[in-house]
Amino acid sequence: MCGIAGILRQGGPDPADAGRIQRMTARMIHRGPDDFGHLLLDSRSGRHLLAQTLPQRAAEAADVCLGSRRLAILDLSEHGRMPMADPAEQCFITYNGEIYNYLELRRELQQLGHHFVTETDTEVVLHAYLQWGDQCVCRFNGMWAFALWDQRQRRLFCSRDRFGVKPFYYMLSDEAFIFASEVKAILPALPDRPRPNERVIHQFLVDRLQYHDRETFFDGILRLPPAHNLSLKDGRAQLQRYWDYDTISHHYDLADPAATLRDLLDEATAIRLRSDVPTGLALSGGLDSTSVLSCMKKHRPQQHFHAFSARFTGSRFDESPYTQQAAEHFGVQLHWIDYDADRFVDDLRDVIWHLDFPMLNYQPLAIMQVMRRAKQQVTVMLEGQGSDEILAGYQERYFVPHVLDELGRALRSADVTAARGAWRTCRAIAQRYGRTPFLHGAARLCGPLEKLRLARRLPRCGLARDFIAAHGGPQRRNWPRVTGDRLNDAMRDEHARTYLPWILAQGDAISMAASVESRMPFMDYRLVEFAFRLSSEMKMRNGVTKLLLRQATGERLPPAILARQDKIGFIAPAEQWIAATLDEQIRPLLTSRRFRERGYFDPATVEKLLQPARLGHFYVSDSIFQALNVELWFGRFIDGQDGGG
């Protein structure tokens, strides 16, 4: 797990690049506090320098610059330092991530004649490329983002894992290709201050779109899409997809899906326990993290694990009784983190700095504290993230496609049971969430209704009418139809395009801010391939979520957790935090001259929203939080001193 950076000059060397690459890696010291290294290479002659500290004029002939900050997880010696070279010193890699099946690949490569001098997975990635070329990534089970310079072909080969767990940002111009694990690490290499991407900001504020496949909040800075390779040679860039959701990489036993799911989750957890540093767990007391804990204890029954959890005592979001029960049931030591809202705005600035962009939800504030507390005892943290979007974990979000599927089955086969199931689902949703999910679902099914809803809501949220109308106005969001199974299609959309990619991006940034590696067994690509081969009827029925996971792990879990239907997760009492800091910290920002001049919000409406926010009314907290996030992002990256080198 590391932070990577690089500069590939298209039009010849720039002597200042030695300083630039060092400033780039220095901005990511939190990603790699254990070690660092740099490569300067002249692609015409192949002459190169691998060093930690570079002489001032070392880049006079170098048109390839790579850098790395290392968080040591496997082989803690300096032999794991990057950038790393192959034995012939023809290929050089800077790499961020973990290849969980590295031991199996290492043995296979040794049988093919490869020799290894370290115990790292980095060296396995390098030799896998030497053996199988670009297609080596199809053999990897893990999370990764890397750049590999191949002097034999004078080509830079870059790759990102199937689901984009590890980040890869870049800027491509006629002069250079510049990349890094974080946007802020690219900025010191740019000739000018960064500019905001107005289209992305519009979609964030108007459509509440948290993630874009390639674009970022910074104009001209892109992200390498998940499951893609990018190669650069002779000034030309080629992007190629190597995996898709229709890919079937293995044979999966569909006859007994619960047993298959249990076996896959067991194996996914087992290989994610491979580490030379202490390992812990982010525990919420829900089905997902408790299932992962059950697998951890199955494979390491004698190991003393530490678990960490945020607690909001007295809040309607407090699920600490379930968390405590899970910890006691499996005999792990539980550490509570009580978030203190006194530093709400300062913490928010800190989180935005590490994310590189504003956010719509509050979870990263508490998760940051969890990770920092965890770092005192562990360096690797397992999590339950990724289950909801393959096994139907969100009742209120998925009930509309689920009900439509059940009604479709009822109509096709005159199945009274399916019709009753649809009715039970609607009744359960109404009892738990009221009418709001029905209104949102109807709006997504009906374009004019969606536009009417947004036209009424957005100005009340404080957005300026001229800004709402810009860039084509609000965009309608439909549930895509891919397979004919509406619920599976909705989950696939959230897994690939909308919700989960953002959760993964913020999860990686926040864990790495604390120098902690986060590992997620439910993100194992075999689990994803298997889950999307199953009918959604196996995952959600009569309003009961994660039906298959309950069947697969039911014998292992405490009955009270197995029976849970209340999906909470890392939800925070944000309206209380906003009310406590409104007058002294938030109001000055949202009434400032710069805020008004941006043109995104209507000052008079924002002023009206501040009064109920002071009283702790939750219905305005999202609007205030959204405005505050954008203003803090501008202040940190666009207006402030952190945007340039």
XYZ file of C-alpha atoms in Angstrom:
645
model
C 0.000 0.000 0.000
C 1.592 3.208 -1.140
C 1.301 6.540 -2.844
C 2.589 6.678 -6.413
C 3.472 9.544 -8.739
C 5.150 10.105 -12.065
C 5.964 12.416 -14.960
C 6.460 11.244 -18.543
C 7.742 14.029 -20.769
C 6.503 13.932 -24.358
C 8.751 16.674 -25.740
C 12.048 16.094 -23.991
C 13.444 16.380 -20.452
C 12.708 19.215 -18.052
C 15.525 19.714 -15.490
C 13.010 20.900 -12.884
C 11.288 17.504 -12.792
C 13.654 16.167 -10.111
C 12.265 18.727 -7.704
C 8.708 18.238 -8.915
C 8.622 14.473 -8.409
C 9.981 14.878 -4.879
C 7.336 17.479 -4.020
C 4.678 15.192 -5.475
C 5.636 12.247 -3.280
C 6.107 14.493 -0.250
C 2.441 15.447 -0.460
C 1.516 11.811 0.120
C 3.696 10.998 3.114
C 0.548 9.824 4.938
C 0.148 7.122 2.283
C 3.673 5.880 2.820
C 5.360 6.904 6.067
C 7.724 3.904 6.097
C 9.877 4.403 3.013
C 10.194 6.322 -0.251
C 12.100 6.299 -3.509
C 12.424 7.917 -6.949
C 13.470 6.960 -10.461
C 14.929 9.282 -13.102
C 15.410 7.670 -16.519
C 16.562 8.790 -19.944
C 14.408 6.731 -22.305
C 16.770 7.339 -25.250
C 19.793 5.727 -23.627
C 18.208 3.733 -20.804
C 20.495 5.384 -18.255
C 18.738 5.777 -14.941
C 19.076 6.708 -11.296
C 17.195 5.032 -8.435
C 17.525 7.082 -5.255
C 15.606 8.434 -2.315
C 16.903 11.992 -2.536
C 17.650 13.365 -5.994
C 20.438 15.841 -6.825
C 19.153 19.224 -7.938
C 20.146 18.855 -11.612
C 19.631 15.085 -11.804
C 16.747 15.331 -14.283
C 18.630 17.188 -17.004
C 18.458 14.169 -19.332
C 15.522 12.296 -17.743
C 12.166 12.205 -19.494
C 10.734 9.471 -17.201
C 10.290 10.231 -13.493
C 8.624 7.827 -11.057
C 8.111 8.214 -7.320
C 6.712 6.227 -4.412
C 5.827 6.547 -0.730
C 5.602 3.129 0.934
C 3.390 1.803 3.701
C 5.121 -1.503 4.456
C 2.685 -4.448 4.709
C 4.613 -7.393 3.226
C 8.381 -7.804 3.646
C 9.025 -4.839 5.920
C 12.689 -4.583 4.910
C 14.106 -1.950 2.585
C 14.160 -4.601 -0.169
C 10.550 -3.614 -0.842
C 11.505 -0.035 -1.709
C 10.003 1.382 -4.875
C 10.296 2.186 -7.671
C 11.472 -1.397 -8.137
C 13.434 -2.751 -11.105
C 13.469 -6.181 -12.719
C 16.782 -8.142 -12.658
C 17.798 -6.793 -16.085
C 16.873 -3.227 -15.073
C 14.675 -2.851 -18.132
C 11.324 -2.536 -16.368
C 10.555 -0.267 -13.393
C 7.365 -0.182 -11.358
C 5.740 2.149 -8.853
C 2.797 0.345 -7.317
C -0.026 0.937 -4.851
C -2.218 -1.882 -3.555
C -2.236 -5.536 -2.591
C -2.389 -8.628 -4.785
C -3.939 -11.085 -2.357
C -3.142 -14.161 -4.445
C 0.515 -13.163 -4.778
C 1.741 -16.377 -3.123
C -0.016 -18.576 -5.690
C 1.241 -16.386 -8.564
C 4.760 -16.413 -7.134
C 4.822 -20.221 -7.065
C 3.514 -20.360 -10.647
C 6.159 -17.888 -11.812
C 8.923 -19.774 -10.012
C 7.892 -22.923 -11.879
C 8.265 -20.884 -15.081
C 11.840 -19.970 -14.160
C 11.482 -16.643 -12.371
C 13.653 -15.880 -9.340
C 12.636 -13.582 -6.501
C 14.772 -11.612 -4.057
C 11.995 -10.096 -1.885
C 8.828 -11.332 -0.201
C 6.706 -8.503 -1.627
C 3.735 -8.656 -3.956
C 5.321 -5.748 -5.878
C 7.989 -8.062 -7.222
C 5.282 -10.572 -8.185
C 3.459 -7.889 -10.206
C 6.708 -6.990 -11.966
C 7.526 -10.604 -12.894
C 3.917 -11.287 -13.887
C 4.198 -8.460 -16.413
C 7.477 -9.882 -17.713
C 5.797 -13.278 -18.177
C 2.311 -12.396 -19.415
C 2.469 -8.780 -20.552
C -0.583 -6.546 -20.264
C -2.837 -9.534 -19.603
C -1.121 -10.205 -16.289
C -3.739 -8.061 -14.538
C -6.455 -10.595 -15.401
C -4.681 -13.035 -13.057
C -4.613 -10.636 -10.105
C -7.040 -10.909 -7.216
C -6.702 -7.686 -5.305
C -6.706 -3.914 -5.447
C -4.076 -1.996 -7.372
C -3.007 1.076 -9.265
C 0.444 1.018 -10.795
C 2.634 2.470 -13.511
C 5.380 0.385 -15.122
C 8.015 1.770 -17.461
C 9.142 -0.808 -20.034
C 12.432 0.395 -21.505
C 12.419 -2.456 -24.045
C 9.344 -0.912 -25.688
C 9.872 2.644 -24.401
C 6.327 2.452 -23.116
C 4.535 3.355 -19.881
C 1.935 0.760 -18.843
C -0.625 1.756 -16.201
C -3.436 -0.292 -14.661
C -6.229 0.064 -12.110
C -8.099 -2.739 -10.332
C -11.485 -4.029 -11.437
C -13.591 -1.852 -9.115
C -11.336 1.151 -8.644
C -10.541 0.521 -4.987
C -7.127 2.129 -5.501
C -7.017 5.593 -7.103
C -5.143 6.715 -10.208
C -5.409 10.364 -11.290
C -3.672 11.891 -14.274
C -3.337 14.873 -16.593
C -2.361 14.391 -20.237
C -1.114 17.213 -22.466
C 1.129 17.606 -25.490
C 4.032 18.232 -23.123
C 3.602 15.561 -20.440
C 1.644 12.765 -18.794
C 1.477 13.427 -15.040
C -0.109 10.971 -12.599
C -0.469 10.314 -8.873
C -2.560 8.516 -6.268
C -4.064 11.838 -5.195
C -4.996 14.966 -7.116
C -3.138 17.172 -4.634
C 0.072 15.344 -5.544
C -0.362 16.300 -9.219
C -0.740 19.998 -8.470
C 2.963 20.715 -7.702
C 3.839 19.556 -11.240
C 1.409 21.915 -12.974
C 2.541 25.246 -14.455
C -0.597 27.090 -13.297
C -3.045 27.025 -10.415
C -5.876 24.479 -10.760
C -9.251 25.481 -12.149
C -12.607 24.099 -10.996
C -14.556 21.789 -13.290
C -17.841 23.686 -13.475
C -19.766 20.810 -15.048
C -18.799 18.416 -12.257
C -19.658 21.010 -9.597
C -23.060 21.491 -11.236
C -23.775 17.772 -11.226
C -22.630 17.546 -7.615
C -24.899 20.349 -6.389
C -27.896 19.947 -8.714
C -28.002 16.194 -9.344
C -26.187 15.194 -6.134
C -23.913 13.083 -8.300
C -20.971 12.068 -6.167
C -18.854 10.200 -8.695
C -17.876 10.596 -12.320
C -16.321 7.802 -14.310
C -13.360 9.873 -15.485
C -13.779 13.552 -14.638
C -12.831 15.136 -11.312
C -13.593 18.463 -9.629
C -10.367 19.801 -11.191
C -10.534 20.889 -14.804
C -8.281 18.719 -16.960
C -7.427 16.170 -14.276
C -8.932 12.748 -14.964
C -9.088 9.370 -13.244
C -8.199 6.090 -14.876
C -11.490 4.136 -14.938
C -11.734 0.881 -12.970
C -10.873 -2.326 -14.871
C -8.817 -0.429 -17.427
C -5.229 -0.389 -18.605
C -3.636 2.736 -20.049
C -0.482 2.639 -22.147
C 1.551 5.556 -23.491
C 4.071 5.263 -26.291
C 5.439 7.804 -28.752
C 3.072 10.452 -27.452
C -0.041 8.319 -27.997
C -2.310 7.058 -25.210
C -4.359 3.872 -25.507
C -7.100 2.944 -23.029
C -8.260 -0.678 -22.860
C -10.830 -2.432 -20.662
C -9.728 -5.844 -19.377
C -12.765 -6.903 -17.254
C -16.506 -6.287 -17.217
C -19.481 -7.362 -15.128
C -20.387 -9.976 -17.721
C -16.960 -11.621 -17.379
C -16.968 -15.137 -15.912
C -13.442 -15.876 -14.733
C -14.166 -19.116 -12.862
C -16.713 -21.897 -12.624
C -19.255 -21.129 -9.892
C -21.540 -23.749 -8.370
C -25.066 -22.363 -8.765
C -26.810 -25.485 -7.435
C -26.269 -24.467 -3.803
C -25.802 -20.674 -3.900
C -25.710 -20.212 -0.113
C -22.847 -22.695 0.255
C -21.008 -21.173 -2.699
C -21.359 -17.685 -1.240
C -20.099 -18.896 2.137
C -17.073 -20.626 0.565
C -16.197 -17.604 -1.574
C -16.474 -15.234 1.394
C -14.334 -17.565 3.512
C -11.601 -17.678 0.886
C -11.803 -13.945 0.163
C -11.316 -13.226 3.861
C -8.516 -15.764 4.252
C -6.308 -14.235 1.553
C -6.982 -10.744 2.918
C -5.486 -11.799 6.235
C -2.060 -12.189 4.591
C 0.078 -9.532 6.205
C 3.335 -8.966 8.061
C 1.710 -6.269 10.237
C -1.191 -6.414 12.749
C -4.708 -6.743 11.323
C -7.999 -5.481 12.766
C -11.626 -4.954 11.790
C -14.032 -2.044 11.377
C -17.079 -3.455 13.165
C -20.596 -2.009 13.036
C -22.718 -4.856 14.364
C -24.448 -5.262 11.006
C -24.628 -8.376 8.858
C -21.673 -7.465 6.641
C -18.900 -6.704 9.115
C -20.074 -9.423 11.496
C -19.978 -11.967 8.660
C -16.417 -10.912 7.859
C -15.522 -11.257 11.548
C -16.935 -14.787 11.586
C -14.647 -15.674 8.669
C -11.638 -14.085 10.358
C -12.175 -16.166 13.488
C -12.730 -19.309 11.437
C -9.315 -18.969 9.800
C -7.453 -17.529 12.801
C -9.327 -18.894 15.851
C -6.420 -18.266 18.248
C -5.506 -14.808 16.977
C -6.322 -11.837 19.177
C -8.073 -9.357 16.871
C -8.846 -5.719 17.642
C -12.144 -4.251 16.396
C -12.969 -0.546 16.110
C -16.311 1.220 15.897
C -17.764 4.743 15.986
C -20.429 5.340 18.607
C -23.103 8.040 18.736
C -24.486 7.556 22.231
C -28.065 8.780 22.641
C -28.522 9.197 18.895
C -31.111 7.401 16.792
C -28.117 6.156 14.778
C -26.460 4.389 17.704
C -26.019 0.673 16.983
C -23.439 0.044 19.690
C -25.525 -2.709 21.407
C -25.246 -4.854 18.255
C -21.552 -4.048 17.896
C -20.898 -5.033 21.507
C -22.812 -8.267 21.024
C -20.792 -9.187 17.922
C -17.508 -8.472 19.701
C -18.448 -10.566 22.723
C -19.781 -13.420 20.586
C -16.486 -13.791 18.690
C -14.163 -12.780 21.519
C -12.465 -9.728 19.989
C -11.300 -6.627 21.805
C -13.572 -3.722 20.916
C -12.415 -0.105 20.899
C -15.038 2.656 20.877
C -14.535 5.999 19.174
C -16.866 8.780 20.301
C -16.773 11.579 17.760
C -16.413 15.069 19.250
C -18.244 17.651 17.126
C -16.398 20.616 18.635
C -13.888 20.408 15.775
C -16.552 19.780 13.143
C -15.483 22.434 10.610
C -11.738 21.907 11.140
C -12.228 18.156 10.755
C -14.237 18.775 7.611
C -11.386 20.843 6.149
C -9.002 18.004 6.960
C -11.225 15.365 5.365
C -11.736 17.448 2.195
C -7.963 17.891 1.928
C -7.500 14.126 1.955
C -10.458 13.436 -0.359
C -9.448 16.122 -2.888
C -13.120 16.977 -3.409
C -16.274 17.886 -1.475
C -18.640 15.242 -0.154
C -22.356 14.733 0.325
C -22.331 12.508 3.398
C -20.944 12.802 6.897
C -19.471 9.354 7.384
C -15.844 10.267 6.576
C -15.691 12.519 9.647
C -16.307 9.616 12.020
C -14.425 7.089 9.875
C -11.338 9.315 9.972
C -11.353 9.142 13.773
C -11.886 5.369 13.688
C -8.905 4.889 11.381
C -6.632 7.167 13.393
C -7.523 5.307 16.563
C -7.011 1.959 14.814
C -3.532 3.000 13.655
C -2.391 2.920 17.280
C -2.701 -0.887 17.180
C -3.076 -2.128 13.595
C -1.977 -1.225 10.074
C -4.467 -3.376 8.138
C -8.238 -3.116 8.633
C -10.834 -5.456 7.173
C -14.265 -4.011 6.401
C -17.704 -5.219 5.310
C -18.033 -2.723 2.460
C -19.356 -3.953 -0.890
C -22.048 -6.388 0.220
C -25.073 -4.116 -0.136
C -24.603 -3.521 -3.861
C -24.377 -7.213 -4.794
C -26.703 -8.814 -2.211
C -29.479 -6.169 -1.932
C -28.727 -4.470 1.360
C -30.701 -1.230 0.992
C -34.392 -1.803 1.506
C -35.494 1.777 0.876
C -33.301 2.233 -2.222
C -33.995 -1.089 -3.900
C -37.628 -1.687 -3.069
C -39.058 -0.118 -6.272
C -37.157 -2.352 -8.739
C -37.720 -5.260 -6.358
C -41.488 -4.679 -6.252
C -41.615 -4.300 -10.044
C -39.781 -7.613 -10.396
C -42.221 -9.333 -8.037
C -45.244 -7.863 -9.814
C -43.774 -8.942 -13.146
C -43.425 -12.522 -11.897
C -46.972 -12.395 -10.551
C -48.417 -11.206 -13.851
C -46.437 -13.640 -15.995
C -47.378 -16.714 -14.010
C -50.497 -15.640 -12.099
C -48.381 -16.133 -8.955
C -50.447 -14.910 -6.026
C -47.500 -15.439 -3.668
C -45.338 -13.008 -5.654
C -48.125 -10.410 -5.611
C -48.473 -10.782 -1.848
C -44.701 -10.422 -1.518
C -44.833 -7.125 -3.389
C -47.590 -5.902 -1.073
C -45.641 -6.930 2.040
C -42.570 -5.103 0.762
C -44.530 -1.889 0.190
C -46.130 -2.128 3.618
C -42.766 -2.703 5.329
C -41.238 0.274 3.516
C -44.172 2.541 4.429
C -43.982 1.568 8.084
C -40.241 2.163 8.318
C -39.586 5.099 5.961
C -42.937 6.760 5.279
C -43.909 7.975 1.822
C -40.577 9.509 0.744
C -39.149 6.367 -0.934
C -42.387 5.971 -2.906
C -42.213 9.556 -4.159
C -38.562 9.233 -5.136
C -39.213 5.912 -6.846
C -42.159 7.266 -8.810
C -40.087 10.274 -9.864
C -37.303 8.061 -11.206
C -39.855 6.084 -13.214
C -41.549 9.186 -14.622
C -39.413 11.900 -16.236
C -41.882 14.836 -15.922
C -42.497 13.970 -12.271
C -38.753 13.939 -11.598
C -38.299 17.347 -13.212
C -41.200 18.748 -11.193
C -39.739 17.377 -7.982
C -36.311 18.865 -8.676
C -37.759 22.199 -9.787
C -39.493 22.498 -6.433
C -36.696 21.128 -4.265
C -33.516 22.718 -5.609
C -34.328 26.419 -5.062
C -35.516 25.595 -1.543
C -32.113 24.024 -0.937
C -30.481 27.393 -1.577
C -29.200 26.881 -5.124
C -29.383 29.885 -7.455
C -31.938 29.469 -10.258
C -29.498 30.541 -12.982
C -26.988 27.985 -11.752
C -29.645 25.227 -11.697
C -30.464 25.952 -15.349
C -26.798 25.864 -16.427
C -25.227 22.846 -18.153
C -28.612 21.603 -19.345
C -30.328 21.764 -15.964
C -31.051 18.779 -13.726
C -30.445 15.390 -15.314
C -32.960 12.591 -14.971
C -31.570 9.416 -13.408
C -33.174 6.187 -14.561
C -32.649 2.667 -13.385
C -30.795 1.067 -16.312
C -32.130 -2.042 -18.014
C -29.305 -4.473 -18.775
C -30.432 -8.003 -17.940
C -34.194 -7.686 -17.465
C -33.809 -8.279 -13.734
C -34.580 -4.774 -12.449
C -33.120 -5.227 -8.978
C -29.872 -6.743 -10.249
C -29.627 -3.965 -12.834
C -30.114 -1.305 -10.130
C -27.444 -2.898 -7.942
C -25.059 -3.235 -10.861
C -25.531 0.454 -11.657
C -24.740 1.432 -8.068
C -21.806 -0.973 -7.923
C -20.251 0.213 -11.181
C -21.271 3.819 -11.757
C -22.857 5.749 -8.940
C -22.876 4.942 -5.239
C -20.167 2.379 -4.511
C -17.346 3.990 -6.549
C -17.685 7.109 -4.415
C -17.754 5.093 -1.176
C -14.599 3.282 -2.277
C -12.873 6.549 -3.203
C -13.604 8.162 0.134
C -12.805 4.956 2.035
C -9.359 4.670 0.471
C -8.566 8.352 1.013
C -9.672 8.335 4.654
C -7.939 5.094 5.632
C -4.723 6.165 3.921
C -4.899 9.549 5.661
C -4.292 7.534 8.831
C -1.687 5.272 7.151
C -4.033 2.285 7.406
C -4.725 -0.219 4.638
C -8.394 -1.088 4.216
C -9.299 -4.532 2.830
C -12.798 -5.600 1.800
C -13.599 -9.301 1.297
C -16.947 -8.516 -0.368
C -15.017 -6.695 -3.120
C -13.383 -9.953 -4.224
C -14.112 -10.109 -7.952
C -15.177 -13.775 -7.695
C -17.906 -12.839 -5.223
C -19.097 -10.076 -7.546
C -19.138 -12.297 -10.624
C -21.009 -14.996 -8.730
C -23.563 -12.648 -7.150
C -24.558 -11.054 -10.433
C -25.168 -14.469 -11.972
C -27.931 -15.089 -9.436
C -31.536 -14.006 -9.663
C -32.319 -11.057 -7.412
C -35.152 -13.148 -5.954
C -32.452 -15.021 -4.016
C -31.242 -11.758 -2.460
C -34.421 -9.899 -1.520
C -37.862 -11.390 -0.933
C -40.937 -10.001 0.796
C -38.880 -6.963 1.723
C -36.214 -9.035 3.522
C -32.753 -7.871 2.430
C -29.574 -9.924 1.991
C -31.550 -13.132 2.079
C -28.710 -15.199 0.618
C -26.118 -13.807 3.024
C -28.387 -14.648 5.961
C -28.647 -18.211 4.677
C -24.905 -18.473 4.065
C -23.679 -17.189 7.444
C -26.722 -17.735 9.641
C -25.218 -20.563 11.694
C -22.253 -18.401 12.676
C -23.895 -15.109 13.673
C -25.667 -14.056 16.882
C -29.452 -14.407 16.337
C -30.163 -10.737 17.063
C -27.740 -9.597 14.356
C -28.985 -12.197 11.892
C -32.528 -10.889 12.366
C -31.638 -7.209 11.819
C -33.573 -5.334 9.146
C -32.486 -1.803 10.069
C -29.688 -0.760 7.741
C -27.761 2.004 9.530
C -24.060 1.862 8.740
C -21.922 4.918 9.432
C -24.786 7.439 9.751
C -24.093 10.442 11.934
C -26.231 12.993 13.859
C -25.068 15.762 11.527
C -27.805 18.260 12.343
C -26.462 18.400 15.894
C -22.925 19.037 14.681
C -24.072 21.827 12.372
C -26.174 23.488 15.073
C -23.273 23.429 17.537
C -20.848 25.182 15.170
C -23.182 27.285 13.034
C -22.748 30.813 14.385
C -19.016 30.832 15.059
C -17.719 28.704 12.177
C -20.302 28.012 9.453
C -22.201 31.304 9.120
C -19.080 33.417 8.396
C -18.199 31.086 5.508
C -21.688 30.952 3.957
C -22.235 34.706 4.142
C -18.788 35.729 2.904
C -18.185 37.806 -0.233
C -16.394 34.945 -1.982
C -19.275 32.558 -1.318
C -21.790 35.023 -2.769
C -19.653 35.763 -5.837
C -19.345 32.127 -6.859
C -22.944 32.233 -8.053
C -23.891 28.709 -7.024
C -26.233 29.656 -4.170
C -28.868 32.304 -3.585
C -27.647 34.319 -0.547
C -31.141 35.189 0.690
C -32.305 31.565 0.661
C -29.129 30.401 2.390
C -29.732 33.009 5.102
C -33.229 31.599 5.614
C -31.828 28.069 5.936
C -29.372 29.090 8.644
C -32.107 29.799 11.221
C -33.662 26.281 11.330
C -30.128 24.841 11.084
C -29.270 26.677 14.294
C -32.167 24.868 15.963
C -30.911 21.482 14.817
C -33.618 20.789 12.237
C -32.447 17.840 10.177
C -34.378 18.799 7.014
C -31.985 21.684 6.249
C -28.746 20.047 7.399
C -28.002 18.407 4.031
C -28.310 21.727 2.186
C -26.057 23.526 4.650
C -23.555 20.667 4.607
C -23.423 20.631 0.807
C -22.831 24.382 0.594
C -20.210 24.231 3.340
C -18.343 21.411 1.611
C -18.078 23.252 -1.687
C -16.944 26.456 0.017
C -14.271 24.666 2.052
C -13.044 22.852 -1.077
C -12.721 26.138 -2.958
C -10.930 27.725 -0.030
C -8.455 24.870 0.258
C -7.655 24.103 -3.376
C -8.742 26.999 -5.604
C -8.500 30.162 -3.486
C -5.935 29.049 -0.929
C -2.279 28.114 -0.815
C -2.683 24.378 -1.339
C -3.510 24.441 -5.025
C -0.044 24.889 -6.449
C 3.459 23.726 -5.901
